[in-house]
Each structure stands twice: as C-alpha cells, then as structure tokens.
Short mmCIF file of C-alpha atoms in Angstrom, two decimals:
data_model
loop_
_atom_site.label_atom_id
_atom_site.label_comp_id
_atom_site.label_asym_id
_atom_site.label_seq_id
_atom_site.Cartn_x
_atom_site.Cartn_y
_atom_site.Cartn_z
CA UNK V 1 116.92 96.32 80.18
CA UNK V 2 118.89 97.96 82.93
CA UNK V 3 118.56 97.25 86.46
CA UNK V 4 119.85 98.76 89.48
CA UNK V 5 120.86 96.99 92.70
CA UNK V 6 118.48 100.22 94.68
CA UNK V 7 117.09 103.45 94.40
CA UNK V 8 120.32 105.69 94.76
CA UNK V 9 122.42 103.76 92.02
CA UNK V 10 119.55 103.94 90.12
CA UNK V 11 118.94 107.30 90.56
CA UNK V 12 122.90 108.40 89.35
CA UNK V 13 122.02 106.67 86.12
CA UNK V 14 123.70 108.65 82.85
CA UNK V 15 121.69 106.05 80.17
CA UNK V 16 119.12 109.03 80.00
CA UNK V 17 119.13 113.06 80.84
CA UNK V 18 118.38 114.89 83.53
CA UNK V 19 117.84 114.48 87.48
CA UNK V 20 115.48 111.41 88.21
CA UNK V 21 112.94 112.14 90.91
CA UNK V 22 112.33 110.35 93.81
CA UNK V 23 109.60 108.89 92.96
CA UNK V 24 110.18 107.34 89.37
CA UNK V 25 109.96 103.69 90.11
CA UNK V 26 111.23 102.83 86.75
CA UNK V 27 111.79 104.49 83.66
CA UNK V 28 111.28 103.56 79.47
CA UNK V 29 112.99 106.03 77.29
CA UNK V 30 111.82 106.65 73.75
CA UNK V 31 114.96 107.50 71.67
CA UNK V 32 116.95 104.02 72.50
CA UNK V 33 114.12 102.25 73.89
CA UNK V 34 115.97 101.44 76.75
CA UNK V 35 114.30 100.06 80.24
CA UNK V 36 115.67 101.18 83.19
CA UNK V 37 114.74 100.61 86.95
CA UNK V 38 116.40 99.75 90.17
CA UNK V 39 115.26 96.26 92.06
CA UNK V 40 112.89 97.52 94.60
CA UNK V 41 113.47 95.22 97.52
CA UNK V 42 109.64 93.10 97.60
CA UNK V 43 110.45 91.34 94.51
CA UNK V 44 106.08 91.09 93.55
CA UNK V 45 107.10 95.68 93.83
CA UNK V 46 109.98 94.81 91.11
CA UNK V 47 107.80 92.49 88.97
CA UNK V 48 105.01 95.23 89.23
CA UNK V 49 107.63 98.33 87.40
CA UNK V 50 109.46 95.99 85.17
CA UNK V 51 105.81 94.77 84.13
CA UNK V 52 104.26 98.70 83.65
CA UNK V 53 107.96 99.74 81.81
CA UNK V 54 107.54 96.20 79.37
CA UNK V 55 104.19 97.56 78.88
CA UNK V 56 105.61 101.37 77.82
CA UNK V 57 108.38 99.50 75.53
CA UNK V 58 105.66 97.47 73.14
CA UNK V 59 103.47 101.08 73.51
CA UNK V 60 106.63 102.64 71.50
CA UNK V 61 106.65 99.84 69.26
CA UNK V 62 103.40 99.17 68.39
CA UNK V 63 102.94 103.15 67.84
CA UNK V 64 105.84 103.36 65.82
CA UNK V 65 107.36 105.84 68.26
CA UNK V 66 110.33 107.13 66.77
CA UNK V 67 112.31 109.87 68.20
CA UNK V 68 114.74 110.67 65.03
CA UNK V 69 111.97 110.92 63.06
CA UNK V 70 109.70 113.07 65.00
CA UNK V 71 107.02 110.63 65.00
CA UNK V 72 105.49 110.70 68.52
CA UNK V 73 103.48 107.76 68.61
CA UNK V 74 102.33 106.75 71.99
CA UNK V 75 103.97 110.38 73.09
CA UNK V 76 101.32 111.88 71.70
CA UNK V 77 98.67 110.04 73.81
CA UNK V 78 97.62 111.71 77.09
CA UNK V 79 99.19 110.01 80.53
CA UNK V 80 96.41 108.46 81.46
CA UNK V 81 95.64 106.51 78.40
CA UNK V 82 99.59 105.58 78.54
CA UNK V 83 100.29 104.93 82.16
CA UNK V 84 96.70 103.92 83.08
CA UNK V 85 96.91 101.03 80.56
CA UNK V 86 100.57 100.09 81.83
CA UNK V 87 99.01 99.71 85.11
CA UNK V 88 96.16 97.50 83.59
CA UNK V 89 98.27 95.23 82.05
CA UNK V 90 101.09 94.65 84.96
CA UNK V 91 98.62 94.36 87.61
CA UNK V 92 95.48 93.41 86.00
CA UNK V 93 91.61 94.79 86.37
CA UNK V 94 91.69 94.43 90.68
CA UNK V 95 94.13 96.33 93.00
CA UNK V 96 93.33 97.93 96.19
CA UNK V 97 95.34 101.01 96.03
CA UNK V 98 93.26 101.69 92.96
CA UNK V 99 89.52 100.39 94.94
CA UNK V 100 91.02 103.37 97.39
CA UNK V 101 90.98 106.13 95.17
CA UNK V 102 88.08 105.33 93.20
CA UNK V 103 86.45 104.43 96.73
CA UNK V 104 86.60 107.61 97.80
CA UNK V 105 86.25 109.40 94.76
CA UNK V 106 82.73 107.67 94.33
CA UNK V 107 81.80 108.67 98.03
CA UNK V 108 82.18 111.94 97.45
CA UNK V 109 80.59 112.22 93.93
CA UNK V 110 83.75 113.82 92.58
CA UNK V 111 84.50 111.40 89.97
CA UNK V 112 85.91 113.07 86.96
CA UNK V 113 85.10 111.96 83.24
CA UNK V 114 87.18 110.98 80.80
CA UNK V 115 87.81 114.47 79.40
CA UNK V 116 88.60 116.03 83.02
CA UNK V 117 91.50 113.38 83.30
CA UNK V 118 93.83 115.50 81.08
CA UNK V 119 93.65 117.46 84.04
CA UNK V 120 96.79 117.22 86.22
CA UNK V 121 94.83 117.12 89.72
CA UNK V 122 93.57 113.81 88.68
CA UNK V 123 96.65 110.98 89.10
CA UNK V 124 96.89 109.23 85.90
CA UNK V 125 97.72 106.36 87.30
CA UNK V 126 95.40 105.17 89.36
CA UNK V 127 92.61 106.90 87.40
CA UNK V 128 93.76 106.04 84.37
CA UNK V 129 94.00 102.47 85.60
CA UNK V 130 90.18 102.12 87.20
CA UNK V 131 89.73 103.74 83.45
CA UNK V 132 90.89 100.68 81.69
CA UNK V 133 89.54 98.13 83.74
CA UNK V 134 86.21 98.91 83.40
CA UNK V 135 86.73 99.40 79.78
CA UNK V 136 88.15 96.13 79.44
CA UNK V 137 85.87 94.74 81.50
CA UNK V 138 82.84 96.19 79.40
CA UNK V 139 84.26 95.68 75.87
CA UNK V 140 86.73 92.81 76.45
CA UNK V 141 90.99 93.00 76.80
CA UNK V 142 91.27 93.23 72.26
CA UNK V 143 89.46 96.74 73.02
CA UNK V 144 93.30 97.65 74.35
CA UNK V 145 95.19 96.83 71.33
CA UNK V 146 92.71 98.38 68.74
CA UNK V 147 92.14 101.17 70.80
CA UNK V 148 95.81 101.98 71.17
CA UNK V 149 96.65 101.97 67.33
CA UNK V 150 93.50 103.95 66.80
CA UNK V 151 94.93 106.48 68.94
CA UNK V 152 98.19 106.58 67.41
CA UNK V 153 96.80 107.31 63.94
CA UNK V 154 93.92 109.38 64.73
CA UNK V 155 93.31 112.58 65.92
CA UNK V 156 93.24 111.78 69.48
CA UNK V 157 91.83 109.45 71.98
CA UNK V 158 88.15 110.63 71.40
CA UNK V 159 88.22 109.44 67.99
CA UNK V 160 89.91 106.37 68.97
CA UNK V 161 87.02 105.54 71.38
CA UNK V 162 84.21 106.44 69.01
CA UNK V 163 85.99 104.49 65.73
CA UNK V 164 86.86 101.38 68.45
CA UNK V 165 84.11 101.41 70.67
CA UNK V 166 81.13 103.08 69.14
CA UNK V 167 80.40 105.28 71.87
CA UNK V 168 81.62 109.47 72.64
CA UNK V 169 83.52 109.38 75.51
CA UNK V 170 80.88 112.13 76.74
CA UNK V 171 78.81 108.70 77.00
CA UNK V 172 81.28 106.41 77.86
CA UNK V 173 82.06 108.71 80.85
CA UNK V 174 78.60 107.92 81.75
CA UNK V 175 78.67 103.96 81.78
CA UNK V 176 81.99 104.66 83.77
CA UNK V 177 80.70 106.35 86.71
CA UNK V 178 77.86 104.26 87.06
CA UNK V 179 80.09 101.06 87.12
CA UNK V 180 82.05 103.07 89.84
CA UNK V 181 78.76 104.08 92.02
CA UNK V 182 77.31 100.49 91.59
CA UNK V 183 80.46 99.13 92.96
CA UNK V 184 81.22 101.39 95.54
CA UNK V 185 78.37 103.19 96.87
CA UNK V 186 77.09 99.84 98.98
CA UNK V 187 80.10 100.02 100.36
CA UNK V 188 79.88 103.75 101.67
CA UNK V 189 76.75 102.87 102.55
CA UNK V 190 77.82 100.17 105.11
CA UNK V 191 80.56 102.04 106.52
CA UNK V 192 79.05 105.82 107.21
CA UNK V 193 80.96 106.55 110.25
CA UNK V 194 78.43 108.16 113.30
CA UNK V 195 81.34 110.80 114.25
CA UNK V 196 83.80 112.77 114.20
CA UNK V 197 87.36 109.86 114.92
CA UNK V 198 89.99 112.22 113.95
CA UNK V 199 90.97 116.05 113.94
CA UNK V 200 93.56 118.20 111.61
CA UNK V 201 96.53 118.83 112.87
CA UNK V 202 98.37 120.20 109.77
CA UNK V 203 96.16 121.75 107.29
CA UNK V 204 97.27 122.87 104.24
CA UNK V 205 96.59 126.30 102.63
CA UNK V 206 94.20 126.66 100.38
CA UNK V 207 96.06 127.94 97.45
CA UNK V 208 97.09 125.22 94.32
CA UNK V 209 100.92 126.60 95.33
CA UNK V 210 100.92 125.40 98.26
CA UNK V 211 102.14 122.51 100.51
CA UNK V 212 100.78 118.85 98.96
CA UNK V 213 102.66 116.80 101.15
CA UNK V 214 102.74 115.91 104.78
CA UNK V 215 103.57 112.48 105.53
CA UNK V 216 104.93 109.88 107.56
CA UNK V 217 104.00 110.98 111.20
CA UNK V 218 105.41 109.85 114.13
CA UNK V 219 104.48 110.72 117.13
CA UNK V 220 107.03 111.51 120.37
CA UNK V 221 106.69 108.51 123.29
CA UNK V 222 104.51 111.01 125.53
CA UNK V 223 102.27 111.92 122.70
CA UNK V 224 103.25 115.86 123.13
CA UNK V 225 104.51 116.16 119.69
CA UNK V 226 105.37 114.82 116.64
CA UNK V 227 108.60 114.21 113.35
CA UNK V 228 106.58 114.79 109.98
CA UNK V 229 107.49 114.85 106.00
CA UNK V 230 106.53 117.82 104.25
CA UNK V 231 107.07 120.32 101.44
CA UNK V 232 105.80 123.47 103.65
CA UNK V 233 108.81 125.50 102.39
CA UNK V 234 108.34 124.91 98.87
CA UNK V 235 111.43 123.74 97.72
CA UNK V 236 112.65 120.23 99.25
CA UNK V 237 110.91 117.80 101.22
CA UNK V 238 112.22 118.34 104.69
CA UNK V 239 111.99 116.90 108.28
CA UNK V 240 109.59 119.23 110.72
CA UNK V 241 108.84 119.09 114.27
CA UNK V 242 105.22 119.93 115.36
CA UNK V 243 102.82 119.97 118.60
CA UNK V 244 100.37 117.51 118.68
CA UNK V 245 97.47 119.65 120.34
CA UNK V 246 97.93 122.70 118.00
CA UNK V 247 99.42 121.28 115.01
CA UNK V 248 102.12 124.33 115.02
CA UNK V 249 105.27 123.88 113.58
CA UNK V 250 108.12 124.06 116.38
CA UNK V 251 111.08 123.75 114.72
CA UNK V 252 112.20 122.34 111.02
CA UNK V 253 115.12 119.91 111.52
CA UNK V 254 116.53 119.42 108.26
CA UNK V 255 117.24 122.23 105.19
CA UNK V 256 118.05 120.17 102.13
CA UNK V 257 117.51 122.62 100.09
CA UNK V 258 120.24 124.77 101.40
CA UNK V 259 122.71 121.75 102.37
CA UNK V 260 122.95 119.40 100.22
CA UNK V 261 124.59 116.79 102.14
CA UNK V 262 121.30 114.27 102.25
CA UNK V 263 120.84 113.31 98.45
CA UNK V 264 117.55 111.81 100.18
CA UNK V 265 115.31 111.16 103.38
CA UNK V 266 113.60 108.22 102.13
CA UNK V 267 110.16 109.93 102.74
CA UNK V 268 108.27 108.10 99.87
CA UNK V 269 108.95 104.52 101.28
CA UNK V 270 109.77 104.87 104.68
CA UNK V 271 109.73 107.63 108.32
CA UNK V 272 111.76 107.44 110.99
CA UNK V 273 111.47 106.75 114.99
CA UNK V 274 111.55 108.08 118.28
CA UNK V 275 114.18 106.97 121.47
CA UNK V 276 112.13 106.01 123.76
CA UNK V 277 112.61 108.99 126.22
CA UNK V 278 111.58 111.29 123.35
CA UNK V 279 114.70 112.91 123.10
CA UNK V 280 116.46 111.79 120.10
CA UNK V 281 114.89 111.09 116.30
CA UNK V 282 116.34 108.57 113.76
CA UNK V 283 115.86 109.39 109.88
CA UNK V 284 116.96 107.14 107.42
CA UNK V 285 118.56 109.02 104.51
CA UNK V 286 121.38 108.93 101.90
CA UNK V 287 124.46 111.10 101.63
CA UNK V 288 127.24 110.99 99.05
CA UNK V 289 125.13 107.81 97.59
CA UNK V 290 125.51 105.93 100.52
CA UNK V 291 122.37 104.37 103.56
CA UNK V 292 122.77 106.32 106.72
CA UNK V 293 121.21 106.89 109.80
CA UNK V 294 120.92 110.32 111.07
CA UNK V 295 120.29 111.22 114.84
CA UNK V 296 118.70 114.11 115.44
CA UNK V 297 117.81 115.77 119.32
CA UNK V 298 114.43 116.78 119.31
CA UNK V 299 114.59 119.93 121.34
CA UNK V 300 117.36 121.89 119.86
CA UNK V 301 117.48 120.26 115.93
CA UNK V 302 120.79 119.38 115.74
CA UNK V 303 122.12 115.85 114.24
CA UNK V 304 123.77 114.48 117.22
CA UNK V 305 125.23 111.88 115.00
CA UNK V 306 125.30 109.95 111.25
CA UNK V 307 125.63 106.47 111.09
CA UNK V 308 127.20 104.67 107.92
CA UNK V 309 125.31 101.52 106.68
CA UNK V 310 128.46 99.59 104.90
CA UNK V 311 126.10 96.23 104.68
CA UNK V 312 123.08 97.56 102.67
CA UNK V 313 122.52 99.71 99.92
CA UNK V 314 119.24 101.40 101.32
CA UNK V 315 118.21 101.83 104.74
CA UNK V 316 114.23 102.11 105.31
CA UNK V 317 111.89 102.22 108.53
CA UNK V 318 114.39 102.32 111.50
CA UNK V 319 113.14 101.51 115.20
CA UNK V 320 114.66 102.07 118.56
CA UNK V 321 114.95 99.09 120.90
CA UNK V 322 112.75 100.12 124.95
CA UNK V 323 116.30 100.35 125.89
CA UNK V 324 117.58 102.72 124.06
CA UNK V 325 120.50 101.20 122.66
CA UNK V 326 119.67 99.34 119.50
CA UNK V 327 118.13 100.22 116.16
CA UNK V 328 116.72 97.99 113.86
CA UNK V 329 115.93 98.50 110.76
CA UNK V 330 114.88 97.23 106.90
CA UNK V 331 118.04 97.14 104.48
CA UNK V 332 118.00 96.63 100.56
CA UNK V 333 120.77 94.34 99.47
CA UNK V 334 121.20 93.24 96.33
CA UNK V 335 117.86 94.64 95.04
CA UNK V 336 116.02 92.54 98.48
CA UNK V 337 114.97 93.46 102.18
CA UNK V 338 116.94 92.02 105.15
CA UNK V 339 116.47 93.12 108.56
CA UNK V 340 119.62 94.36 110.31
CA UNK V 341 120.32 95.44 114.01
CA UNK V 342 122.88 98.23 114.66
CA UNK V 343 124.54 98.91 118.18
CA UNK V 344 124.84 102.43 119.17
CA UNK V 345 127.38 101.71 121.59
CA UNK V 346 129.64 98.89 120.36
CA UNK V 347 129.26 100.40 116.60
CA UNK V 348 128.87 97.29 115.53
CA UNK V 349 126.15 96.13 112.67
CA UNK V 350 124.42 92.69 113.09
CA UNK V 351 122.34 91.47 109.48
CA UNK V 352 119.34 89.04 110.91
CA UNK V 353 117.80 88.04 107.94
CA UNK V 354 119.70 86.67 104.46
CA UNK V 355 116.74 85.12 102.66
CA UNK V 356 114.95 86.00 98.89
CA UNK V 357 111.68 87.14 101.46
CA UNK V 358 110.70 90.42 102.43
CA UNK V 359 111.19 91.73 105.55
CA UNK V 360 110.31 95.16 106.30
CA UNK V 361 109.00 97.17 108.83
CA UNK V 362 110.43 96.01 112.14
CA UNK V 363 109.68 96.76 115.74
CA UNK V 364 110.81 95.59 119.32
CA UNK V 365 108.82 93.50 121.76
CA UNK V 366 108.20 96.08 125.13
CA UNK V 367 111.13 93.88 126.99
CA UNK V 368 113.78 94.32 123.43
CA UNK V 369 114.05 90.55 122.90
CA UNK V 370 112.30 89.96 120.33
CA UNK V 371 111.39 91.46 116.46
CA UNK V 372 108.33 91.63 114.66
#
C-alpha cells in the first residue's frame, strides 16, 4: 500500500505507467499488486478508496490474476461486475449518490439491463453498484464470492449468473428493475414537480463527440453572468465566461491545453469565487505541483495575479471576504482539510483550523467577521 499526502503527489507517481487522470481516486495495479492512492482530505472519502482498491487487490487474488502469465482473471470481467462490487463491499447495499442515479434512472424508465451495462454510457460504478446490492440483497452477500470465481473460470458473467444463481440474466434483469420501480417510483410519485423551476443555459450538442461536462457554476454578484467548468473545446477542461440570460459564451479564460502552466483547476472537487464587485475571479489550481490561487479580471481574461499556497498541499473552494480583501479557503495538509485565510494585501497566510475534522467549503458572514 502506497499513500500520498494529496492529489498532485499522487498524481506524479512512477510505481505504475502512464499519466493518471484527474479523476482516479485510487488505483490497484495487477502486475505487482500494488495499492496506490493519495489521502483525500475527509478521512470517511479515504476509508471509502482504500476500501474499493482492498476490494480490487483480493479480486486479483481470488481470480488468480496473474500478469506474467497471461492469466487475466478478474481482468477479464466487465467493469461493472469489478468496480460495481468494489463499491458494494466498501460502502455497503445504501448510498445516496447511488439512490440518485438509480432515482432518476427509474423516473424516466431508462433503466438499462444487465447486458446494456457493458455499454460505456452507463457508469459502472454506480450502476454496477445498485447491481450488486439488489443481488445481494435477493440472494444473500455468499452470492458475491461464488459468483466471482464462477466468473473467473467460466465463459463470462452470464454463465456465472445462471451456474450461481439459477436464473439468465435476461430474467434477472427483470427482478432488477422491478426492485428499482418498487423502490423508487413512490417516490417520483410524491415529488412530480407542477412547473417548469429552471431553464438551460448551456446546452450541449447533440452529437456523442461532444461537450459532457459543464460544471461548477458561479454566478457574478449582479447575477449578469457567470465562471463555468467545461470541456467545450474538446481537449482540456478549461475556465469559460458566459451570460446568464443567453447562456453564450463571452470569453474562455484559461487554455490549458495550449499552456501548460496549470497541471490542474481542481474542477472535479472544487469552483472558484467572485470579488464582490464582480470584477475579479479566484480559481484554485496547481502549477509546477504546487496549490495556487489564480486571479483572473472578468472583463478582459487576464490573470491579474497567482498566489503560492506554501502551507497546504491542495487548495479547494476559495471565497472572497464582502470586503474584498481576504480569501478563505479549504487546504489539504497532510492528507486532511484545514481552513486557511490569505491576505491580499499584507501577503500574509493565516491557517484557522489544525484538527483531524473536516472543514471544507467556507464562506463569510455579510459583515466579514465570521466563517461558516
């Protein structure tokens, strides 16, 4: 096992090949068997990879993975029968980020069987999770075991399910979905909205290569416009300015794809915050493997300045003080979240919070005295 103190040490790693994406949490390589992850700050976040990378470890070794022999073991087995039962056994049958996706996928009578999950639209995780449960639930937690060896020595997981369970998975997809509608069609019952609460403002094309993220908005103090996340341009996820009646893209503010100089903008965990005249736009980000905070003016794009974090090793969800000349912010140190107040015009860095908690997610009381 190999941990990290954050994200961007974790993320120069050399104990396996190639570039590691933003957003691996964790990682359990097959040749050495080697676990590696960086602490995440919310130590129940760390618990939850090092739990789902244990779970990929005993996969390899109860499937007699083995690399140097060409036997592919559990690497043979689709991702949703891997990583959904990785998530089943770190976080158990119940978790609301997978109630969410099931939720909706129920609502909308879009739920895909167990075939259509090889299909990479469907998230293996969280599918392959709500998967598991209910076959757990159904068949008891020895199905998982028996179910995984069967797979490793059989022709695939259809076999496994029809030698283990008894059933096709033609009909097991059946007693799936109408677990799922049982449990959440009551609830879209009881929460059928009578109109129409929100509008598009950035709608993606229609075409599978196109923009799938937009995220983190923020909108300016005046409401006018607002700082998003997205992958519009295809190749980076960048920093874009938009108006808030037309959804039009005014300007993009950052082009890591063509400098290099952020390593990251800390889009998957965190967004950044508007001075409260609307003028100026804080980003968290990394550059040369070190927490920064980058200014940006609004209404020409250029960084007006970059701030070096020497106290933390990541820098996430940044807000301006009503006065303009404080920013607070969430730091990972040490693999845990302080809070930590930086002057913009003494220079000067101020750490609140030195505790094993989790504290994320500041913002100023209207008169700046206080944190929440």
């Amino acid at each position: 096992l190999i941990l990290y103190a954050s994200g961007p040490h974790f993320r120069q790693t050399n104990t396996i090949q190639g570039a590691i994406g933003e957003g691996t949490g964790g990682v359990t390589e097959a040749f050495k068997r080697r676990i590696v992850l960086p602490l995440a700050g919310p130590l129940e976040l760390t618990d939850h990879v090092l739990g789902h990378e244990l779970v990929h470890a005993f996969q390899y070794d109860i499937t007699g993975t083995n690399v140097n022999t060409n036997t592919a073991g559990a690497l043979a087995l689709p991702l949703w029968f891997i990583e959904g039962m990785a998530e089943y056994l770190s976080i158990g049958p119940v978790d609301p980020h997978t109630a969410m996706w099931m939720r909706d996928a129920a609502r909308r009578e879009r739920l895909p069987t167990i075939d259509d999950l090889n299909n990479p639209r469907y998230f293996p995780y969280r599918y392959g999770h709500a998967l598991w449960a209910f076959i757990a639930g159904k068949y008891g937690d020895n199905a998982i075991p028996a179910l995984l060896r069967a797979g490793a020595v059989a022709r695939g997981y259809k076999e496994a399910f029809e030698g283990v369970l008894g059933v096709t998975t033609e009909e097991l997809s059946k007693q799936w979905h109408a677990a799922q509608f049982e449990a959440y069609r009551p609830v879209a019952e009881t929460t059928t909205l009578a109109g129409r609460i929100a509008r598009p403002v950035i709608v993606n094309p229609s075409s599978d290569d196109g923009p799938r993220l937009n995220v983190s908005p923020e909108l300016s103090p005046d409401g006018s416009k607002f700082m998003f996340f997205s992958e519009r341009d295809l190749f980076s996820i960048d920093l874009y300015l938009a108006d808030t009646a037309t959804g039009k893209v005014i300007r993009k503010i950052t082009d890591t794809a063509t400098d290099a100089h952020f390593e990251t903008l800390q889009f998957i965990g965190s967004a950044g915050a508007w001075d409260p005249k609307g003028e100026l736009f804080v980003v968290p980000a990394v550059a040369k493997g070190s927490p920064v905070l980058a200014v940006f003016n609004a209404n020409t794009g250029r960084k007006e300045r970059e701030i070096k974090i020497d106290g933390a090793d990541e820098v996430l969800n940044p807000t301006w003080s009503p006065d303009g000349n404080r920013i607070a912010f969430s730091g990972i140190v040490g693999g845990l979240n302080d809070l930590f107040v930086y002057d913009l015009q003494s220079g000067s860095l101020r750490r609140l919070t030195n505790d094993p908690y989790s504290e994320t997610d500041p913002a100023f009381s209207p008169d700046g005295n206080a944190i929440v």
